[in-house]
Amino acid sequence: MNYQHPSSNFSMPSEQLASREATAERSKKLAPDCAGSNFFDIDHNLQVLLLQYIDAALLDHIRPHLDSLGELCGNELHDLADASERHPPVLRQRDRYGRDDETVEYHPAYQRMEEIAYARYGIHAMSYRPGVLGWPAKLPPIVKYVFQYIFSQTEFGLMCPVNIAGSSSELIRRYGSDEVRARFVDRMLSQDMNQLYRAAQFMTEKAGGSDVGAAELTAVRDGENWRLWGEKWFCSNVSGDVVVVLARPEGAQAGGKGLGLFAMPKHLADGTRNAYRIVRIKDKLGSKSMASGEVRLEGAVAYQLGDLNRGLKQMLEMVNSSRVSHLARAAGMMRRCLNEAMVATRNRNAFGKSVIDHPLMRRQLLKLMVPTEQALSALLFTASVSANEDQPDAQKILRIMTPICKYRACRDNVTVATGSMEARGGNGYIEDWPNAKLVRDAHLGVLWDGTSNINALDAIHRSIKKEQAHLVLQQDLESRLKRAEGLPGQFRTRLENSVRQAFAFAAEIAAEPDNERFCRLAAGQLYHAVTMVLMAEEGLRAAATGGDARRLLLARFVLEHRLQNNAPLNIASLKWEEEAIDLLLNDGPVSLDRATTLLVA
């Protein structure tokens, strides 16, 4: 019996079906992944939006660096991240002479990734000191987050210590003594790997994770400094050279108001190890490349940062930065997942045609695309507001945007990663392909810097009920809609009504303690309302300069698929989607006329 390969013109005897040649020929049926791509070059949506959010001169300056990082992410960094995942850090408790050492040994691939992040690009330092990447001033926060967004498409774990480096140095700069600042800050922001002090933050204890106020670690006065006694349960970048830590001064009141903030060095000024032990490294589900551990503090020397009764408040000043960093990582990982799903479905045939040509798959791909694009808009908007965080209105917007983005984008990342795995099929579940790692890493985003519940409560009960931050954000969105020239009147009205409804619902939930169970729903509705307006405005701006109006179509998908005021569920109301999906899954630009016609179809 002869075998005829469906994609070739040759036949072979049956005994040759198991030959190396036949195996190689059949392997051509498998879809590739994104390895080898330039992750910046293929991100057309990011490139269009950067023109709207970053000054032209600055964008011209950083574009070559973004391009080179994108090339690394698809090539060298891609291989390094894979090797680091397969060879996680190892804790060596003692040296060969039996001396207590607790050294964390990292694979050379991880060390090379550190060189790329810290030394080559200075991602940890670029918004905290001038001169990074040759820019004479501090780079605005949006630049830092765009670099994190691209880097995270390949490596998630390392971006935790990279982000902590900047935020921890800022806490020491603000609240440390002159001596402490001089000793640590410059080296924490160094791009010289021989001088760099890697940073860590130890917050979580057995007594409480999200409930930080339940912390039991005790600080005992020792002359001008302090000694710390107790345990920390989840310590990311556990081998850091400088650790920012919360502890309760001996005799201080219970709860969050009794916590002080301290800087704890790994080594004392004389070079000896500080008195704390790394007990073990966590065997985590994801983010395996970066060492998280458990620590026992046995009188470790620490230096007071700021007022002893304001430690938690001082620490929370860095929450905005940390949460926007999580948004950047979630947005970047969703972009990678979407790209993987597109490559897989375009290059895999099933039932006689490409998988992407099957109508149900096309609709599923839109379900991955919409939250991915929402996260990108949320990131660029929130990051641009961060540049003005000393202004009252910007503070209010950041106060509410950071928890709703941390909540919704990180949860969307889990869904998008799972959907991307499904788009690849069985290979998506195999460790040879990128999807399994993306799924594992996505879940960590809903845990770090507050779970989904904590962020939703923060958004509704604190930023709205206590600080009325939603009023400034709502006014900002309504102003954007009023200025949105070219938006069909009927569609504008739908957007305006949806914004009012989402903010009214959130305010209603905030007003009544008994309505806590709806906080997540309210926070999610706010996120969808914000991103819907942003995408509509971005689509109009892009079209006005002769570009792509596709984000207008994405805004309608958010309106009808993610907000609660969905269109009636019948075939006639969904007819517009067929052409919109065809346009969005095509790489060509969408004209303003075509987009606006579909907005009211």
Coordinates of C-alpha atoms in Angstrom, one line a residue:
M1 CA 0.0 0.0 0.0
N2 CA 1.3 3.5 -0.9
Y3 CA 1.1 6.5 1.3
Q4 CA 0.2 9.8 -0.3
H5 CA 1.1 12.9 1.8
P6 CA -1.8 15.3 1.6
S7 CA 0.5 18.3 1.1
S8 CA 2.9 16.8 -1.4
N9 CA 3.0 15.1 -4.8
F10 CA 5.0 12.1 -3.9
S11 CA 4.0 8.7 -2.6
M12 CA 6.1 6.2 -0.7
P13 CA 6.0 2.5 0.2
S14 CA 4.3 1.7 3.5
E15 CA 7.5 0.5 5.0
Q16 CA 8.9 4.0 4.6
L17 CA 6.2 5.7 6.6
A18 CA 8.3 5.4 9.7
S19 CA 11.4 6.7 8.1
R20 CA 13.2 9.9 9.3
E21 CA 12.2 11.6 6.0
A22 CA 8.6 10.8 6.5
T23 CA 8.6 11.9 10.1
A24 CA 10.2 15.2 9.1
E25 CA 7.7 15.7 6.3
R26 CA 4.8 15.1 8.7
S27 CA 6.3 17.6 11.2
K28 CA 5.7 20.4 8.7
K29 CA 2.0 20.1 9.6
L30 CA 2.7 21.5 13.1
A31 CA 2.4 25.2 13.6
P32 CA 5.5 27.2 14.7
D33 CA 5.6 29.5 17.7
C34 CA 6.8 33.1 17.8
A35 CA 10.4 32.3 18.4
G36 CA 12.7 34.2 16.0
S37 CA 10.3 37.2 15.7
N38 CA 11.1 40.8 16.8
F39 CA 8.4 41.3 19.4
F40 CA 8.5 45.1 19.0
D41 CA 8.4 45.0 15.2
I42 CA 5.4 42.7 15.0
D43 CA 3.4 44.8 17.6
H44 CA 1.8 47.2 15.2
N45 CA -0.8 48.3 17.8
L46 CA 1.9 49.4 20.3
Q47 CA 3.7 51.3 17.6
V48 CA 0.6 53.2 16.6
L49 CA -0.2 54.1 20.2
L50 CA 3.3 55.2 21.2
L51 CA 2.9 58.1 18.6
Q52 CA -0.1 59.3 20.7
Y53 CA 1.4 58.8 24.2
I54 CA 5.1 59.7 23.9
D55 CA 6.7 62.9 22.7
A56 CA 8.1 62.6 19.2
A57 CA 11.7 63.4 20.1
L58 CA 11.7 61.0 23.0
L59 CA 10.1 58.3 20.9
D60 CA 12.7 58.7 18.2
H61 CA 15.4 58.3 20.8
I62 CA 14.1 55.1 22.4
R63 CA 12.7 53.4 19.3
P64 CA 16.1 51.8 18.4
H65 CA 16.3 50.4 22.0
L66 CA 12.8 49.1 21.8
D67 CA 13.6 47.5 18.5
S68 CA 16.7 45.8 19.8
L69 CA 14.9 44.5 22.9
G70 CA 12.1 43.2 20.7
E71 CA 14.8 41.3 18.7
L72 CA 16.3 39.9 21.8
C73 CA 12.9 38.8 23.2
G74 CA 12.3 36.6 20.2
N75 CA 15.8 35.2 20.0
E76 CA 18.6 35.3 22.7
L77 CA 16.3 36.3 25.5
H78 CA 13.8 33.7 24.4
D79 CA 16.4 30.9 24.8
L80 CA 17.7 32.3 28.0
A81 CA 14.2 32.4 29.6
D82 CA 13.6 28.8 28.5
A83 CA 16.9 27.6 30.0
S84 CA 16.2 29.5 33.3
E85 CA 12.8 27.9 33.5
R86 CA 14.3 24.5 33.2
H87 CA 17.2 25.2 35.6
P88 CA 15.6 27.1 38.5
P89 CA 17.8 28.6 41.3
V90 CA 19.2 26.3 44.0
L91 CA 19.9 27.1 47.7
R92 CA 23.2 26.0 49.0
Q93 CA 23.0 26.0 52.8
R94 CA 26.7 25.5 53.5
D95 CA 30.0 25.8 51.8
R96 CA 32.4 22.8 51.4
Y97 CA 33.9 23.5 54.9
G98 CA 30.5 23.2 56.6
R99 CA 30.2 26.9 57.2
D100 CA 26.6 28.4 57.0
D101 CA 26.4 30.2 53.8
E102 CA 22.8 30.1 52.3
T103 CA 23.9 31.1 48.8
V104 CA 21.4 31.1 46.0
E105 CA 23.0 29.7 42.9
Y106 CA 21.5 30.9 39.6
H107 CA 21.9 29.3 36.2
P108 CA 24.1 31.3 33.8
A109 CA 21.1 32.0 31.6
Y110 CA 19.4 33.9 34.4
Q111 CA 22.6 35.9 35.1
R112 CA 22.7 36.8 31.4
M113 CA 19.1 37.9 31.5
E114 CA 20.0 40.2 34.5
E115 CA 22.7 41.7 32.4
I116 CA 20.2 42.5 29.7
A117 CA 17.7 44.0 32.0
Y118 CA 20.0 45.9 34.4
A119 CA 23.2 46.7 32.5
R120 CA 22.1 47.0 28.9
Y121 CA 18.7 48.7 29.3
G122 CA 18.7 49.9 32.9
I123 CA 15.0 49.2 33.2
H124 CA 15.3 49.3 37.0
A125 CA 16.8 52.8 37.0
M126 CA 15.4 54.6 33.9
S127 CA 12.7 56.6 35.7
Y128 CA 14.7 57.2 38.9
R129 CA 17.9 58.7 37.7
P130 CA 19.1 60.6 34.6
G131 CA 21.4 59.2 31.9
V132 CA 19.8 55.8 31.2
L133 CA 19.9 54.9 27.5
G134 CA 21.7 58.2 26.9
W135 CA 18.7 60.4 27.8
P136 CA 19.8 63.4 29.8
A137 CA 16.9 63.5 32.2
K138 CA 15.0 60.8 34.0
L139 CA 12.9 58.9 31.5
P140 CA 9.2 59.2 32.2
P141 CA 7.4 56.2 33.8
I142 CA 5.7 55.3 30.6
V143 CA 9.0 54.4 29.0
K144 CA 9.9 52.1 31.8
Y145 CA 6.6 50.3 31.6
V146 CA 6.8 49.9 27.8
F147 CA 10.2 48.2 28.3
Q148 CA 8.7 46.0 30.9
Y149 CA 5.7 45.2 28.6
I150 CA 8.1 44.0 25.9
F151 CA 10.5 42.1 28.2
S152 CA 7.6 40.3 29.9
Q153 CA 6.5 38.8 26.6
T154 CA 9.5 36.5 27.1
E155 CA 10.4 36.6 30.8
F156 CA 8.0 37.4 33.6
G157 CA 9.9 36.4 36.7
L158 CA 12.9 38.8 36.4
M159 CA 10.6 41.8 36.0
C160 CA 9.7 41.5 39.7
P161 CA 13.1 42.2 41.1
V162 CA 13.8 44.8 38.3
N163 CA 10.7 46.7 39.4
I164 CA 11.4 46.3 43.1
A165 CA 14.9 47.8 42.5
G166 CA 13.5 51.1 41.5
S167 CA 10.7 51.3 44.0
S168 CA 12.9 50.3 46.9
S169 CA 15.6 52.8 46.1
E170 CA 12.9 55.5 46.0
L171 CA 11.7 54.5 49.5
I172 CA 15.3 54.7 50.8
R173 CA 15.8 58.0 49.0
R174 CA 12.7 59.5 50.6
Y175 CA 12.9 58.1 54.1
G176 CA 16.4 56.9 54.8
S177 CA 19.1 58.9 56.7
D178 CA 21.8 60.6 54.7
E179 CA 24.2 57.7 55.6
V180 CA 21.7 55.1 54.5
R181 CA 21.0 56.9 51.2
A182 CA 24.6 57.3 50.5
R183 CA 25.3 53.6 51.2
F184 CA 22.6 52.1 49.1
V185 CA 20.7 54.3 46.5
D186 CA 23.4 54.8 43.9
R187 CA 24.3 51.1 43.9
M188 CA 20.7 50.0 43.7
L189 CA 20.4 52.1 40.5
S190 CA 23.7 51.1 39.0
Q191 CA 24.1 49.5 35.6
D192 CA 27.5 48.1 36.5
M193 CA 26.8 44.5 37.4
N194 CA 29.9 44.5 39.7
Q195 CA 28.5 47.5 41.7
L196 CA 24.7 46.7 41.5
Y197 CA 22.8 46.1 44.7
R198 CA 19.9 43.9 43.8
A199 CA 16.8 44.7 45.8
A200 CA 14.0 42.7 47.5
Q201 CA 10.9 43.4 49.6
F202 CA 9.9 41.0 52.4
M203 CA 6.3 41.6 53.5
T204 CA 4.3 38.4 53.8
E205 CA 4.2 36.4 57.0
K206 CA 2.5 33.2 58.1
A207 CA 0.1 35.3 60.1
G208 CA -1.1 37.3 57.2
G209 CA -0.6 37.8 53.5
S210 CA -3.1 40.4 52.3
D211 CA -3.7 41.3 55.9
V212 CA -0.3 43.0 56.3
G213 CA -1.4 44.5 59.6
A214 CA -1.2 41.0 61.2
A215 CA 2.6 41.0 60.8
E216 CA 4.5 39.6 63.8
L217 CA 8.1 40.3 62.8
T218 CA 9.6 42.4 65.7
A219 CA 12.1 45.2 65.6
V220 CA 14.2 45.8 68.8
R221 CA 16.1 49.0 69.2
D222 CA 19.9 48.5 69.2
G223 CA 21.6 51.9 69.6
E224 CA 20.8 54.0 66.5
N225 CA 19.7 51.0 64.5
W226 CA 17.3 48.0 65.0
R227 CA 17.5 44.3 65.1
L228 CA 14.7 42.1 63.5
W229 CA 13.4 38.9 65.0
G230 CA 10.9 36.5 63.5
E231 CA 10.0 35.1 60.0
K232 CA 9.0 36.2 56.6
W233 CA 7.1 33.6 54.6
F234 CA 7.2 34.7 51.0
C235 CA 10.3 36.6 50.0
S236 CA 10.7 37.3 46.3
N237 CA 14.2 37.7 45.1
V238 CA 15.3 36.2 48.4
S239 CA 19.0 36.7 47.7
G240 CA 18.7 40.5 47.3
D241 CA 21.5 42.7 48.6
V242 CA 19.1 45.3 50.1
V243 CA 15.8 44.4 51.5
V244 CA 12.9 46.7 52.4
V245 CA 10.9 45.1 55.2
L246 CA 8.0 45.9 57.4
A247 CA 8.3 45.1 61.1
R248 CA 6.6 46.0 64.4
P249 CA 8.8 47.9 66.8
E250 CA 8.8 46.3 70.2
G251 CA 5.8 47.6 72.2
A252 CA 4.1 49.2 69.2
Q253 CA 0.3 49.0 68.8
A254 CA -1.3 46.1 66.9
G255 CA -2.4 46.5 63.3
G256 CA -1.1 48.3 60.4
K257 CA -0.5 51.6 62.3
G258 CA 2.1 49.8 64.5
L259 CA 4.4 48.8 61.6
G260 CA 7.6 50.5 60.8
L261 CA 9.6 50.4 57.5
F262 CA 13.2 49.3 57.5
A263 CA 16.1 48.7 55.1
M264 CA 18.0 45.5 55.8
P265 CA 21.3 44.8 54.1
K266 CA 22.4 41.3 53.1
H267 CA 25.9 42.1 54.3
L268 CA 27.0 44.5 57.0
A269 CA 29.5 47.3 56.5
D270 CA 32.4 45.0 57.5
G271 CA 31.4 42.4 54.8
T272 CA 29.9 39.8 57.2
R273 CA 26.5 38.3 56.5
N274 CA 23.6 39.9 58.4
A275 CA 21.8 37.7 60.9
Y276 CA 19.1 36.2 58.9
R277 CA 18.8 32.8 57.2
I278 CA 17.3 31.7 53.9
V279 CA 15.5 28.6 55.1
R280 CA 14.4 27.3 51.7
I281 CA 13.4 28.3 48.2
K282 CA 9.7 28.0 47.3
D283 CA 8.8 25.4 44.7
K284 CA 6.4 27.7 42.8
L285 CA 3.9 27.0 40.1
G286 CA 5.3 29.7 37.9
S287 CA 8.0 32.4 37.8
K288 CA 10.5 29.6 38.4
S289 CA 13.5 31.5 37.2
M290 CA 13.4 34.0 40.1
A291 CA 14.1 32.8 43.7
S292 CA 11.3 33.2 46.2
G293 CA 12.1 31.9 49.7
E294 CA 11.4 31.7 53.4
V295 CA 13.5 33.7 55.8
R296 CA 14.2 33.4 59.5
L297 CA 15.5 36.7 61.0
E298 CA 17.8 36.2 64.1
G299 CA 18.5 39.7 65.2
A300 CA 19.3 41.1 61.7
V301 CA 20.5 44.7 61.6
A302 CA 18.1 47.0 59.9
Y303 CA 17.9 50.8 59.4
Q304 CA 14.8 52.8 60.1
L305 CA 13.0 54.4 57.2
G306 CA 10.8 57.4 58.1
D307 CA 8.4 57.5 61.0
L308 CA 8.0 54.3 63.0
N309 CA 4.2 54.6 63.0
R310 CA 3.9 55.3 59.2
G311 CA 5.8 52.3 57.8
L312 CA 2.8 50.8 56.1
K313 CA 1.6 54.1 54.6
Q314 CA 5.1 54.8 53.3
M315 CA 5.3 51.3 51.8
L316 CA 1.9 51.8 50.1
E317 CA 3.3 54.9 48.4
M318 CA 5.0 52.4 46.1
V319 CA 1.8 50.5 45.4
N320 CA 1.0 52.5 42.4
S321 CA 4.3 51.7 40.8
S322 CA 4.0 48.0 41.6
R323 CA 0.5 47.7 40.3
V324 CA 1.3 49.5 37.1
S325 CA 4.2 47.2 36.7
H326 CA 1.8 44.3 37.1
L327 CA -0.4 45.8 34.4
A328 CA 2.6 46.1 32.1
R329 CA 3.5 42.5 32.7
A330 CA -0.1 41.3 32.2
A331 CA -0.5 43.3 29.0
G332 CA 2.8 42.0 27.7
M333 CA 2.0 38.4 28.5
M334 CA -1.4 38.8 26.8
R335 CA 0.2 40.2 23.7
R336 CA 2.6 37.2 23.6
C337 CA -0.4 34.8 24.1
L338 CA -2.4 36.5 21.3
N339 CA 0.6 36.4 19.0
E340 CA 1.0 32.7 19.7
A341 CA -2.6 32.0 19.1
M342 CA -2.5 33.9 15.8
V343 CA 0.6 32.1 14.6
A344 CA -0.8 28.7 15.6
T345 CA -4.1 29.1 13.9
R346 CA -2.7 30.7 10.7
N347 CA -0.2 27.9 10.3
R348 CA -2.3 24.8 11.2
N349 CA -4.8 23.1 9.0
A350 CA -7.9 21.3 10.2
F351 CA -10.9 19.9 8.2
G352 CA -9.5 21.1 4.9
K353 CA -8.6 24.7 5.8
S354 CA -6.5 26.9 8.1
V355 CA -7.7 26.9 11.6
I356 CA -8.1 30.7 11.6
D357 CA -10.6 30.4 8.8
H358 CA -13.1 28.5 10.9
P359 CA -15.8 31.0 12.1
L360 CA -15.9 29.7 15.7
M361 CA -12.1 30.1 16.0
R362 CA -12.2 33.6 14.6
R363 CA -14.7 34.6 17.3
Q364 CA -12.5 32.9 19.9
L365 CA -9.5 34.9 18.7
L366 CA -11.4 38.1 19.2
K367 CA -12.1 37.0 22.8
L368 CA -8.3 37.0 23.2
M369 CA -7.7 40.2 21.3
V370 CA -10.2 42.4 23.1
P371 CA -8.8 42.0 26.7
T372 CA -5.2 42.2 25.2
E373 CA -5.9 45.6 23.6
Q374 CA -7.8 46.8 26.7
A375 CA -4.7 46.1 28.8
L376 CA -2.5 48.0 26.4
S377 CA -4.7 51.1 26.4
A378 CA -5.0 50.9 30.2
L379 CA -1.2 50.6 30.5
L380 CA -0.3 53.6 28.3
F381 CA -3.0 55.8 29.9
T382 CA -2.1 55.0 33.5
A383 CA 1.6 55.2 32.8
S384 CA 1.2 58.6 31.2
V385 CA -0.8 59.8 34.2
S386 CA 2.1 58.6 36.4
A387 CA 4.3 61.3 35.0
N388 CA 2.1 63.9 36.8
E389 CA 1.6 62.0 40.1
D390 CA 2.4 65.2 42.1
Q391 CA -0.7 66.9 40.8
P392 CA -4.0 66.4 42.7
D393 CA -6.1 65.2 39.7
A394 CA -3.5 62.8 38.6
Q395 CA -3.2 61.4 42.1
K396 CA -6.9 60.7 42.1
I397 CA -6.9 59.0 38.7
L398 CA -4.0 56.8 39.7
R399 CA -5.6 56.1 43.0
I400 CA -8.5 54.3 41.3
M401 CA -6.9 53.2 38.1
T402 CA -4.1 51.1 39.7
P403 CA -6.4 48.8 41.7
I404 CA -9.0 48.3 38.9
C405 CA -6.2 47.6 36.4
K406 CA -4.4 45.2 38.7
Y407 CA -7.6 43.4 39.4
R408 CA -9.0 43.1 35.9
A409 CA -6.0 42.9 33.6
C410 CA -4.3 40.2 35.8
R411 CA -7.5 38.1 35.8
D412 CA -7.8 38.6 32.0
N413 CA -4.3 37.4 31.6
V414 CA -5.2 34.0 33.0
T415 CA -8.1 33.7 30.6
V416 CA -6.1 34.8 27.6
A417 CA -3.2 32.5 28.4
T418 CA -5.6 29.5 28.7
G419 CA -7.4 30.5 25.4
S420 CA -4.0 30.7 23.6
M421 CA -3.0 27.3 24.9
E422 CA -6.3 25.9 23.6
A423 CA -5.8 27.6 20.2
R424 CA -2.5 25.6 19.8
G425 CA -4.2 22.4 20.8
G426 CA -2.5 19.5 22.5
N427 CA 1.0 21.0 21.9
G428 CA 0.0 24.0 24.0
Y429 CA 0.0 21.6 27.0
I430 CA 3.5 20.4 26.3
E431 CA 6.5 22.0 27.9
D432 CA 8.4 22.1 24.5
W433 CA 6.1 25.0 23.5
P434 CA 5.6 28.4 25.3
N435 CA 2.0 28.1 26.4
A436 CA 2.5 26.1 29.5
K437 CA 4.9 28.6 31.0
L438 CA 2.6 31.5 30.0
V439 CA -0.3 29.8 31.8
R440 CA 1.7 29.2 35.0
D441 CA 3.1 32.7 35.1
A442 CA -0.2 34.3 34.4
H443 CA -1.6 33.0 37.7
L444 CA 1.0 34.8 39.8
G445 CA -0.3 38.2 38.7
V446 CA -3.6 37.7 40.7
L447 CA -1.6 37.1 43.9
W448 CA 1.3 39.6 44.1
D449 CA 0.5 43.1 45.4
G450 CA -2.9 42.1 46.5
T451 CA -5.4 39.4 45.4
S452 CA -8.4 40.2 43.2
N453 CA -10.6 40.7 46.2
I454 CA -8.1 43.0 47.9
N455 CA -7.7 45.2 44.8
A456 CA -11.5 45.3 44.2
L457 CA -12.1 46.3 47.8
D458 CA -9.3 48.9 47.6
A459 CA -10.9 50.4 44.4
I460 CA -14.5 50.6 45.7
H461 CA -14.3 51.0 49.5
R462 CA -11.2 53.1 49.7
S463 CA -10.6 55.0 46.4
I464 CA -14.3 55.7 45.9
K465 CA -15.9 55.7 49.3
K466 CA -13.1 57.4 51.2
E467 CA -11.3 59.5 48.6
Q468 CA -14.0 60.1 45.9
A469 CA -11.3 59.4 43.3
H470 CA -13.9 58.2 40.7
L471 CA -15.3 61.7 40.2
V472 CA -12.1 63.0 38.6
L473 CA -11.8 59.9 36.4
Q474 CA -15.4 60.1 35.3
Q475 CA -15.0 63.7 34.4
D476 CA -11.9 62.9 32.4
L477 CA -13.7 60.2 30.4
E478 CA -16.7 62.4 29.7
S479 CA -14.4 65.2 28.5
R480 CA -12.7 62.8 26.1
L481 CA -16.0 61.8 24.7
K482 CA -17.1 65.4 24.2
R483 CA -13.9 66.1 22.3
A484 CA -14.2 62.9 20.1
E485 CA -14.9 64.5 16.8
G486 CA -16.0 62.1 14.1
L487 CA -17.6 59.7 16.5
P488 CA -21.2 58.8 15.3
G489 CA -23.7 60.5 17.6
Q490 CA -25.6 57.3 18.3
F491 CA -22.5 55.4 19.3
R492 CA -21.3 58.4 21.4
T493 CA -24.5 58.4 23.3
R494 CA -24.2 54.7 24.0
L495 CA -20.7 55.2 25.4
E496 CA -21.7 58.1 27.5
N497 CA -24.6 56.2 29.0
S498 CA -22.4 53.2 29.7
V499 CA -19.8 55.4 31.5
R500 CA -22.5 57.0 33.7
Q501 CA -24.0 53.6 34.5
A502 CA -20.7 52.0 35.4
F503 CA -19.7 54.9 37.7
A504 CA -23.1 55.2 39.3
F505 CA -23.1 51.4 40.1
A506 CA -19.6 51.6 41.6
A507 CA -20.7 54.6 43.8
E508 CA -23.8 52.7 44.9
I509 CA -21.7 49.7 45.9
A510 CA -19.3 51.9 47.8
A511 CA -22.1 53.6 49.8
E512 CA -23.4 50.4 51.4
P513 CA -21.1 48.0 53.4
D514 CA -23.6 45.2 52.8
N515 CA -22.9 45.4 49.1
E516 CA -19.3 44.2 49.4
R517 CA -20.0 41.1 47.4
F518 CA -20.4 43.2 44.3
C519 CA -17.1 45.0 44.6
R520 CA -15.4 42.9 41.9
L521 CA -18.2 43.4 39.5
A522 CA -18.1 47.1 40.1
A523 CA -14.3 47.3 39.7
G524 CA -14.5 45.3 36.5
Q525 CA -17.2 47.6 35.0
L526 CA -15.1 50.6 35.7
Y527 CA -12.1 49.1 33.9
H528 CA -14.2 48.2 30.9
A529 CA -15.8 51.7 30.8
V530 CA -12.3 53.4 30.9
T531 CA -10.7 51.2 28.3
M532 CA -13.8 51.5 26.0
V533 CA -13.5 55.3 26.0
L534 CA -9.7 55.2 25.6
M535 CA -9.9 52.8 22.6
A536 CA -12.5 54.9 20.9
E537 CA -10.4 58.0 21.3
E538 CA -7.2 56.2 20.2
G539 CA -9.0 54.9 17.1
L540 CA -10.1 58.4 16.1
R541 CA -6.6 59.8 16.7
A542 CA -5.0 57.2 14.6
A543 CA -7.5 57.7 11.8
A544 CA -7.0 61.4 11.8
T545 CA -3.3 61.0 10.9
G546 CA -4.1 58.5 8.1
G547 CA -3.7 55.5 10.3
D548 CA -5.7 52.6 11.5
A549 CA -9.2 53.1 13.1
R550 CA -9.5 49.5 14.3
R551 CA -9.6 50.5 18.0
L552 CA -13.0 52.0 17.3
L553 CA -14.3 48.5 16.5
L554 CA -12.6 47.2 19.6
A555 CA -14.4 49.8 21.7
R556 CA -17.7 48.4 20.5
F557 CA -16.7 44.9 21.4
V558 CA -15.9 46.1 24.9
L559 CA -19.3 47.8 25.1
E560 CA -21.3 44.8 23.9
H561 CA -19.3 41.9 25.3
R562 CA -17.7 43.1 28.5
L563 CA -20.1 45.8 30.0
Q564 CA -23.3 44.7 31.5
N565 CA -25.6 46.6 29.1
N566 CA -25.1 44.1 26.3
A567 CA -27.0 44.3 23.0
P568 CA -30.1 42.1 22.6
L569 CA -29.0 38.5 22.0
N570 CA -30.3 37.7 18.5
I571 CA -28.6 37.1 15.2
A572 CA -29.6 40.4 13.7
S573 CA -27.9 42.3 16.6
L574 CA -24.7 40.3 16.0
K575 CA -24.5 40.7 12.2
W576 CA -22.0 43.5 12.4
E577 CA -19.4 41.3 14.2
E578 CA -18.7 39.2 11.1
E579 CA -17.2 42.0 9.1
A580 CA -15.6 43.5 12.2
I581 CA -13.8 40.3 13.0
D582 CA -12.6 39.9 9.5
L583 CA -11.1 43.4 9.6
L584 CA -9.5 42.9 13.0
L585 CA -7.9 39.6 12.2
N586 CA -6.5 41.1 9.0
D587 CA -3.2 43.0 9.3
G588 CA -4.3 45.8 7.0
P589 CA -5.5 49.1 8.3
V590 CA -9.2 49.8 8.9
S591 CA -10.5 53.0 7.4
L592 CA -12.4 55.5 9.5
D593 CA -15.4 55.3 7.1
R594 CA -15.6 51.5 7.4
A595 CA -15.2 51.6 11.2
T596 CA -17.8 54.3 11.9
T597 CA -20.3 52.5 9.6
L598 CA -19.9 49.3 11.7
L599 CA -20.2 51.2 15.0
V600 CA -23.9 51.9 14.3
A601 CA -24.7 48.8 12.1

